[in-house]
Coordinates of C-alpha atoms and ligand atoms in Angstrom, one line a residue:
Chain A
M1 CA -7.3 231.4 179.7
K2 CA -8.9 231.8 183.0
L3 CA -7.3 229.8 185.9
T4 CA -7.8 229.1 189.5
L5 CA -4.4 228.9 191.3
R6 CA -4.0 227.3 194.7
V7 CA -0.6 228.5 195.9
W8 CA 1.4 227.7 199.0
R9 CA 1.9 230.9 201.0
Q10 CA 4.3 231.0 203.9
K11 CA 5.7 234.3 205.3
N12 CA 9.1 232.9 206.4
A13 CA 10.8 229.7 207.5
D14 CA 9.2 229.6 210.9
A15 CA 5.7 230.7 210.1
P16 CA 3.1 228.1 209.3
G17 CA 2.0 228.0 205.7
A18 CA -1.2 227.3 203.9
M19 CA -2.7 227.1 200.4
S20 CA -4.2 230.4 199.2
T21 CA -6.6 230.6 196.2
Y22 CA -6.2 233.2 193.4
E23 CA -8.0 233.7 190.1
V24 CA -6.0 234.8 187.1
D25 CA -7.5 235.8 183.8
G26 CA -6.2 236.7 180.3
I27 CA -3.4 234.1 180.4
S28 CA -2.1 233.2 176.9
Q29 CA -1.3 229.6 175.9
D30 CA 2.1 230.8 174.8
M31 CA 3.1 232.2 178.2
S32 CA 5.5 230.1 180.3
F33 CA 4.4 229.0 183.6
L34 CA 6.6 231.6 185.3
E35 CA 5.2 234.4 183.1
M36 CA 1.8 233.3 184.3
L37 CA 3.0 233.7 187.9
D38 CA 4.4 237.1 186.9
T39 CA 1.0 238.1 185.8
L40 CA -0.5 237.0 189.1
N41 CA 2.2 238.9 191.0
E42 CA 1.6 242.1 189.1
E43 CA -2.0 241.9 190.1
L44 CA -1.1 241.2 193.7
I45 CA 1.3 244.2 193.8
L46 CA -1.3 246.5 192.3
A47 CA -3.7 245.3 194.9
G48 CA -1.1 246.1 197.6
D49 CA -0.6 242.4 198.5
D50 CA 2.6 240.5 199.0
P51 CA 3.7 238.9 195.6
V52 CA 4.3 235.1 195.6
A53 CA 8.0 234.4 196.0
F54 CA 9.4 231.8 193.7
D55 CA 12.9 231.0 192.4
H56 CA 14.0 231.6 188.8
D57 CA 17.0 232.8 186.9
C58 CA 17.8 231.9 183.4
R59 CA 14.3 231.0 182.3
E60 CA 16.0 228.9 179.6
G61 CA 16.0 225.5 181.3
I62 CA 19.7 225.5 182.0
C63 CA 20.4 227.0 185.4
G64 CA 18.3 224.9 187.7
A65 CA 17.0 227.8 189.8
C66 CA 13.3 227.3 189.1
S67 CA 11.3 224.8 191.0
L68 CA 7.6 224.3 191.9
V69 CA 5.6 221.2 192.4
I70 CA 2.6 221.7 190.0
N71 CA -0.4 219.5 190.6
G72 CA 1.8 217.1 192.5
D73 CA 4.5 216.9 189.8
A74 CA 7.9 218.4 190.2
H75 CA 8.3 220.9 187.3
G76 CA 4.7 220.1 186.3
P77 CA 3.2 217.8 183.7
E78 CA 5.9 218.0 181.0
R79 CA 9.4 216.6 181.2
T80 CA 11.1 220.0 181.4
T81 CA 11.8 222.7 183.9
T82 CA 9.1 225.0 185.2
C83 CA 10.5 227.9 183.2
Q84 CA 10.2 225.9 180.0
L85 CA 6.7 224.7 180.8
H86 CA 4.0 226.5 178.8
M87 CA 0.4 227.3 179.5
R88 CA -0.7 225.2 176.5
S89 CA -0.1 222.2 178.8
F90 CA -3.2 223.4 180.7
E91 CA -6.9 223.9 179.9
D92 CA -9.0 227.0 180.3
G93 CA -10.7 226.9 183.6
D94 CA -8.2 224.5 185.3
T95 CA -7.4 224.6 188.9
I96 CA -3.6 224.4 189.4
D97 CA -2.0 223.5 192.7
I98 CA 1.5 225.0 193.2
E99 CA 3.7 223.9 196.1
P100 CA 7.3 224.2 197.0
W101 CA 9.8 221.3 196.9
R102 CA 9.2 219.3 200.0
A103 CA 12.2 217.7 201.9
S104 CA 13.6 218.4 205.3
A105 CA 17.0 219.1 203.7
F106 CA 15.3 221.8 201.6
P107 CA 13.6 224.0 204.2
V108 CA 11.1 226.6 202.9
V109 CA 12.5 230.1 203.0
K110 CA 9.3 231.9 201.8
D111 CA 6.2 230.8 199.8
L112 CA 7.6 228.6 197.0
V113 CA 11.3 229.3 197.6
V114 CA 13.3 226.6 199.4
D115 CA 16.9 226.6 200.5
R116 CA 18.9 224.2 198.3
S117 CA 22.3 225.0 199.7
A118 CA 22.5 221.3 200.9
F119 CA 23.3 220.6 197.2
D120 CA 26.1 223.1 197.2
R121 CA 27.6 221.4 200.3
I122 CA 27.4 218.0 198.5
I123 CA 29.3 219.5 195.6
Q124 CA 31.9 221.1 197.9
A125 CA 32.5 217.6 199.4
G126 CA 33.9 216.3 196.1
G127 CA 32.0 217.5 193.0
Y128 CA 35.2 219.0 191.5
I129 CA 38.5 218.0 190.0
S130 CA 41.9 219.2 191.2
A131 CA 43.8 220.5 188.1
P132 CA 46.7 222.8 187.7
T133 CA 45.6 226.2 186.6
G134 CA 47.2 228.2 183.8
T135 CA 46.8 227.9 180.1
A136 CA 44.3 225.4 178.8
P137 CA 45.9 222.1 178.1
E138 CA 46.1 220.7 174.6
A139 CA 42.7 219.2 174.0
H140 CA 44.0 215.9 172.7
A141 CA 46.5 215.4 175.5
T142 CA 44.0 213.4 177.5
P143 CA 42.0 211.0 175.3
V144 CA 38.6 210.0 176.5
P145 CA 36.9 206.9 175.0
K146 CA 33.7 207.8 173.2
P147 CA 31.4 205.7 175.5
D148 CA 32.9 207.4 178.6
A149 CA 32.5 210.8 177.1
D150 CA 28.8 210.0 176.4
F151 CA 28.3 208.7 179.9
A152 CA 30.0 211.8 181.4
F153 CA 27.9 214.2 179.2
E154 CA 24.7 212.4 180.0
H155 CA 25.3 213.1 183.7
A156 CA 26.8 216.5 183.2
E157 CA 23.4 217.6 182.1
C158 CA 22.1 217.7 185.7
I159 CA 21.3 221.3 186.5
G160 CA 21.0 220.7 190.2
C161 CA 17.3 221.8 190.4
G162 CA 16.3 219.3 193.1
A163 CA 13.2 218.0 191.3
C164 CA 14.5 214.5 192.1
V165 CA 14.5 215.2 195.8
A166 CA 11.0 216.8 195.6
A167 CA 9.5 213.9 193.7
C168 CA 11.1 211.2 195.9
P169 CA 8.8 209.9 198.7
N170 CA 12.0 209.6 200.8
G171 CA 13.3 213.0 200.0
S172 CA 16.4 211.3 198.6
A173 CA 19.2 213.1 196.7
M174 CA 20.6 210.0 195.2
L175 CA 19.9 210.9 191.6
F176 CA 21.5 214.3 191.9
T177 CA 24.5 213.0 193.7
S178 CA 24.9 210.1 191.3
A179 CA 24.8 212.4 188.3
K180 CA 27.6 214.5 189.8
I181 CA 29.7 211.5 190.8
N182 CA 29.2 209.6 187.5
H183 CA 30.0 212.7 185.5
L184 CA 33.5 213.1 187.1
N185 CA 34.4 209.6 188.0
V186 CA 34.3 208.2 184.5
L187 CA 36.7 210.8 183.2
P188 CA 40.5 210.7 183.4
Q189 CA 40.4 214.2 184.9
G190 CA 38.3 212.9 187.8
A191 CA 40.4 209.8 188.4
P192 CA 42.7 211.1 191.2
E193 CA 39.8 211.7 193.5
R194 CA 37.7 208.9 192.3
E195 CA 37.3 207.1 195.6
T196 CA 37.3 210.0 198.0
R197 CA 34.8 211.9 195.8
V198 CA 32.1 209.2 196.0
L199 CA 32.7 208.5 199.7
D200 CA 32.7 212.1 200.7
M201 CA 29.7 213.2 198.6
V202 CA 27.6 210.3 199.7
G203 CA 28.7 211.0 203.3
Q204 CA 27.7 214.7 202.9
M205 CA 24.4 213.7 201.3
D206 CA 23.6 211.5 204.3
S207 CA 24.5 214.2 206.9
E208 CA 22.3 216.8 205.1
G209 CA 19.3 214.6 206.1
F210 CA 18.3 213.4 202.7
G211 CA 16.5 210.0 202.7
G212 CA 17.8 206.8 201.2
C213 CA 16.9 205.2 197.9
T214 CA 14.0 202.7 197.7
L215 CA 14.1 202.5 193.9
T216 CA 10.6 204.0 193.4
G217 CA 11.9 205.7 190.3
E218 CA 10.0 208.9 190.9
C219 CA 13.2 211.0 190.6
A220 CA 14.1 209.8 187.2
T221 CA 10.5 210.4 186.0
A222 CA 10.6 214.0 187.3
C223 CA 14.1 214.9 186.2
P224 CA 13.9 217.6 183.5
K225 CA 17.3 216.5 182.1
G226 CA 16.5 212.8 181.9
I227 CA 19.2 211.5 184.3
P228 CA 18.2 207.8 184.2
L229 CA 17.5 205.7 187.3
P230 CA 20.4 203.2 186.7
S231 CA 22.7 206.2 187.4
I232 CA 22.0 205.5 191.1
S233 CA 23.2 201.9 190.6
A234 CA 26.3 203.1 188.9
M235 CA 27.0 205.3 191.9
N236 CA 26.4 202.5 194.3
K237 CA 29.0 200.5 192.3
E238 CA 31.5 203.3 192.6
W239 CA 30.8 203.6 196.3
L240 CA 31.3 199.9 196.9
R241 CA 34.5 199.9 194.9
A242 CA 35.7 203.0 196.9
T243 CA 35.2 201.3 200.3
R244 CA 37.6 198.6 199.1
K245 CA 40.1 200.8 197.3
V246 CA 40.3 204.1 199.2
R247 CA 43.7 205.2 200.6
R248 CA 43.2 208.0 203.1
Chain B
M1 CA 35.0 199.2 206.3
T2 CA 32.3 197.6 208.5
R3 CA 31.7 201.0 210.1
T4 CA 31.5 202.7 206.7
L5 CA 29.0 200.2 205.6
W6 CA 26.8 200.5 208.6
D7 CA 27.0 204.3 208.9
S8 CA 26.2 205.1 205.3
S9 CA 22.7 204.9 203.7
V10 CA 24.3 203.3 200.7
G11 CA 26.2 200.8 202.9
K12 CA 23.1 199.9 204.9
K13 CA 21.2 199.2 201.6
T14 CA 24.1 196.9 200.6
I15 CA 23.6 195.0 203.8
M16 CA 19.9 194.8 203.1
A17 CA 20.5 193.6 199.6
V18 CA 23.0 190.9 200.5
S19 CA 20.9 189.6 203.4
G20 CA 17.9 189.7 201.2
L21 CA 19.6 187.7 198.5
I22 CA 20.7 185.1 201.1
M23 CA 17.1 184.7 202.2
L24 CA 15.9 184.5 198.7
L25 CA 18.4 181.7 197.9
Y26 CA 17.1 179.9 200.9
L27 CA 13.5 180.4 199.8
V28 CA 14.2 178.8 196.4
V29 CA 15.7 175.7 198.1
H30 CA 12.9 175.6 200.6
M31 CA 10.2 175.9 197.9
I32 CA 11.7 173.1 195.9
G33 CA 11.9 170.9 199.0
N34 CA 8.3 171.6 199.8
L35 CA 7.2 170.3 196.4
K36 CA 8.4 166.8 197.5
I37 CA 5.1 166.6 199.3
F38 CA 3.5 165.7 196.0
F39 CA 5.5 162.5 196.0
G40 CA 3.9 161.1 199.1
S41 CA 4.7 161.0 202.8
G42 CA 7.6 158.6 202.5
E43 CA 9.7 160.8 200.2
F44 CA 8.7 164.0 202.0
N45 CA 9.5 162.7 205.5
H46 CA 12.7 161.1 204.2
Y47 CA 13.8 164.5 202.8
A48 CA 13.0 166.2 206.1
H49 CA 15.1 163.7 207.9
W50 CA 18.0 164.1 205.4
L51 CA 18.0 167.8 206.2
R52 CA 19.1 166.8 209.7
T53 CA 21.7 164.2 208.6
M54 CA 23.1 166.5 205.8
G55 CA 26.9 166.8 205.9
E56 CA 27.4 163.6 208.0
P57 CA 29.8 162.1 208.8
F58 CA 31.9 165.3 208.6
L59 CA 29.2 167.2 210.5
H60 CA 27.4 165.9 213.5
Y61 CA 23.6 165.2 213.4
E62 CA 21.7 168.5 212.7
W63 CA 24.8 170.7 212.6
A64 CA 24.3 171.6 208.9
L65 CA 20.7 172.6 209.7
W66 CA 21.9 174.7 212.6
I67 CA 24.5 176.4 210.5
V68 CA 21.7 177.3 208.0
R69 CA 19.5 178.5 210.8
V70 CA 22.3 180.8 212.3
V71 CA 23.0 182.3 208.9
L72 CA 19.3 182.9 208.3
V73 CA 18.7 184.5 211.7
A74 CA 21.7 186.8 211.1
A75 CA 20.2 187.7 207.7
V76 CA 16.7 188.3 209.0
V77 CA 18.1 190.5 211.9
L78 CA 20.4 192.5 209.6
H79 CA 17.7 193.0 207.0
A80 CA 15.1 194.1 209.5
V81 CA 17.3 196.4 211.5
S82 CA 18.6 198.1 208.4
A83 CA 15.1 198.4 207.0
Y84 CA 13.9 200.0 210.2
Q85 CA 16.8 202.5 210.4
L86 CA 16.6 203.4 206.7
S87 CA 12.8 203.8 206.9
R88 CA 13.2 206.1 209.9
R89 CA 15.7 208.2 207.9
D90 CA 13.4 208.3 204.8
I91 CA 10.4 209.3 206.8
R92 CA 12.3 212.1 208.6
A93 CA 13.7 213.3 205.3
R94 CA 10.2 214.0 204.0
P95 CA 8.0 215.2 206.9
A96 CA 5.6 217.5 204.9
K97 CA 3.3 215.8 202.4
Y98 CA 2.1 217.5 199.3
V99 CA -1.4 218.9 199.4
H100 CA -1.9 217.7 195.8
K101 CA -1.6 213.9 196.1
K102 CA -0.8 211.7 193.2
P103 CA -0.8 207.9 193.0
R104 CA 2.9 206.9 193.2
A105 CA 5.0 204.0 192.1
G106 CA 3.8 200.4 191.7
Y107 CA 1.9 198.3 194.3
A108 CA 5.0 196.1 195.0
T109 CA 7.1 199.2 195.6
R110 CA 4.6 200.9 197.9
T111 CA 4.0 197.8 200.0
M112 CA 7.7 196.9 200.8
R113 CA 7.5 198.1 204.4
W114 CA 4.1 196.7 205.3
G115 CA 4.9 193.6 203.3
G116 CA 8.1 193.1 205.3
I117 CA 6.3 193.4 208.6
I118 CA 3.7 190.8 207.4
L119 CA 6.5 188.5 206.4
A120 CA 8.3 188.9 209.8
L121 CA 5.1 188.1 211.7
F122 CA 4.5 185.1 209.3
I123 CA 8.0 183.7 210.0
V124 CA 7.3 183.7 213.7
W125 CA 4.0 181.9 213.3
H126 CA 5.4 179.5 210.7
I127 CA 8.3 178.5 213.1
L128 CA 5.9 178.1 216.1
D129 CA 3.5 176.1 213.9
L130 CA 5.8 173.7 211.9
T131 CA 9.2 173.7 213.6
T132 CA 8.5 173.9 217.3
G133 CA 4.8 172.9 217.1
T134 CA 3.9 175.4 219.8
V135 CA 0.8 176.8 218.0
H136 CA 0.2 173.8 215.9
S137 CA -3.4 172.6 215.3
G138 CA -4.1 169.0 216.2
G139 CA -1.2 167.4 217.9
F140 CA 2.3 168.2 216.5
Q141 CA 4.3 165.2 215.9
S142 CA 8.0 165.9 215.5
G143 CA 9.5 163.7 212.8
H144 CA 6.3 163.5 210.9
P145 CA 6.3 166.7 208.8
Y146 CA 3.9 165.3 206.2
Q147 CA 1.1 164.9 208.7
N148 CA 1.9 168.2 210.4
V149 CA 1.7 170.1 207.1
I150 CA -1.7 168.5 206.4
D151 CA -2.9 169.5 209.8
T152 CA -2.0 173.1 209.3
F153 CA -3.6 173.3 205.9
S154 CA -6.8 171.6 207.2
T155 CA -7.7 174.7 209.1
W156 CA -9.1 177.8 207.4
Y157 CA -6.8 180.2 209.2
G158 CA -3.7 178.1 208.5
N159 CA -4.5 178.4 204.8
L160 CA -5.4 182.1 205.0
I161 CA -2.3 183.2 206.9
Y162 CA -0.1 181.1 204.6
I163 CA -1.6 182.3 201.3
V164 CA -1.7 186.0 202.3
A165 CA 2.0 185.7 203.4
M166 CA 3.0 184.1 200.2
L167 CA 1.3 186.8 198.1
A168 CA 3.2 189.4 200.2
L169 CA 6.3 187.4 199.6
G170 CA 5.8 187.5 195.9
L171 CA 5.4 191.3 195.9
H172 CA 8.4 191.7 198.2
V173 CA 10.6 189.6 196.0
Q174 CA 9.5 191.3 192.9
H175 CA 10.6 194.8 194.0
G176 CA 13.3 193.4 196.4
F177 CA 15.3 191.4 193.9
W178 CA 15.4 194.1 191.4
S179 CA 16.3 196.7 194.0
A180 CA 19.1 194.5 195.4
A181 CA 20.6 194.3 192.0
Q182 CA 20.5 198.1 191.7
T183 CA 22.0 198.6 195.2
L184 CA 24.8 196.2 194.4
G185 CA 25.6 198.2 191.3
A186 CA 24.4 195.7 188.7
G187 CA 21.8 198.1 187.3
R188 CA 22.4 199.3 183.8
A189 CA 20.0 200.6 181.2
T190 CA 20.8 197.6 178.9
R191 CA 20.2 195.1 181.7
E192 CA 16.9 196.6 182.9
R193 CA 14.7 194.1 181.0
V194 CA 16.7 191.1 182.1
L195 CA 16.7 192.1 185.8
R196 CA 13.0 192.9 185.8
T197 CA 12.3 189.6 184.2
I198 CA 14.3 187.6 186.7
A199 CA 12.6 189.5 189.5
N200 CA 9.1 188.7 188.1
V201 CA 9.9 185.1 187.4
L202 CA 11.4 184.6 190.9
A203 CA 8.4 186.2 192.5
L204 CA 5.9 184.2 190.5
V205 CA 7.7 180.8 190.8
L206 CA 8.1 181.2 194.6
T207 CA 4.5 182.3 195.2
V208 CA 3.0 179.6 193.0
G209 CA 5.4 176.9 194.3
F210 CA 4.6 177.7 198.0
I211 CA 0.9 178.2 197.5
S212 CA 0.6 174.9 195.6
V213 CA 0.9 173.0 198.8
P214 CA -2.1 174.4 200.8
V215 CA -4.1 174.3 197.6
A216 CA -3.2 170.7 197.1
V217 CA -4.2 169.9 200.7
M218 CA -7.5 171.8 200.3
T219 CA -8.4 170.1 197.1
G220 CA -7.4 166.7 198.5
V221 CA -4.6 166.1 196.0
V222 CA -2.3 165.7 199.0
S223 CA -4.0 164.0 202.0
Ligands
SF4_1 S1 19.2 214.8 188.7 FE1 17.7 215.8 187.4 S2 16.1 216.4 188.9 FE2 17.9 215.9 190.1 S3 18.9 217.9 190.4 FE3 19.8 217.0 188.6 S4 18.6 217.8 186.9 FE4 17.4 218.2 188.7
FES2 S1 15.0 229.3 185.5 FE1 16.9 228.5 184.9 S2 16.3 226.4 184.6 FE2 14.4 227.3 185.0

């Protein structure tokens, strides 16, 4: 495959950025999108140019490190992570636009790399449980009803990639935050911090400068893990409950 | 708790949802009342008069109406201020646009902000036209709402403003009702269809109900 890539290049956080055009040839349909970018970078390095910086780690669709808005879609045209996107989703001769996640809470570090530490701070605000350490407790000591376990699992799938923020016209982190809150709040292990968790995480989300939710549904469409839009409603319900119940 | 509500984006959305639902409830009642115009001037004017005597003798003349007005003004102000502040936050959260643009979300969703502004302007005109009579065409007669309505809808601009605003209302309610349900925590995958259907039906019934009056005046069904 021969492709024309238009890639966002930006030297550092303060430098102005722009789209640069590159041609790549000899791309196989079986390559992943990131391997295609590796090919481009090899050529750039050989030519003495600065390679395109992009985030990646596991390349298995489980870590949430990879990003990229491809032709206007977060993680590209398939419902998966960029690392699991393959070049068979494109045609020979295509022009592909590649941009970083866009949100003021995710400032660009370089080229396609953005700083997602705002997500870490949301987690630090309450995305954990307090449990005594030591030997693992007996697994059956804390029964969890099957529907609750399913609900928790569905939300535990969130890999914190930030595609929801990138896709949202308001740069809102509601889907991510709701996934984390719903995951823990439904479980008995999460019960002691049920109220403070949702209040603190939503508070942190607001102070990081993420936008609010206008229910456009773009986040759930972009999410590679299929976190559904009603998760946000479930979080709102938890939040409203917590404002009534919390004891500080 | 009031502070928590007002300071949080989720809380402010809750305020928008509740104030929106109050206005929506009022609109349903208002629309049904409007339909009385199809039963002639006697019934319509009598109904309009009853709105003033409602609650008597417990309440004084027009008290009930003023209570409704105060609640509505509070709802409109809270809704608009929250919308303005949330919109500012949203726009600030996403300053850089993507180079590769894609058509996003449905029409109703994308027009919430502009639609809201159109509706706010419409409410001002509507009150000046048919409540105070300040901008009314052809001699406003207080106490004769039937004639006043016919005067308004006998002008091309009266019809145009009204119909455009009611279409905007339909779109606003379609996305707004469903969103309010999500904000208040009623959203659930299994309820999605029901909530969407209620939103669509409300939007359609309100738009058709309200627009039927100018159409009836234009076609001479009501004269
Ligand atoms: S909700 Fe989905 S899109 Fe958002 S961070 Fe989690 S996995 Fe990524
Ligand atoms: S690189 Fe780990 S999810 Fe894509």
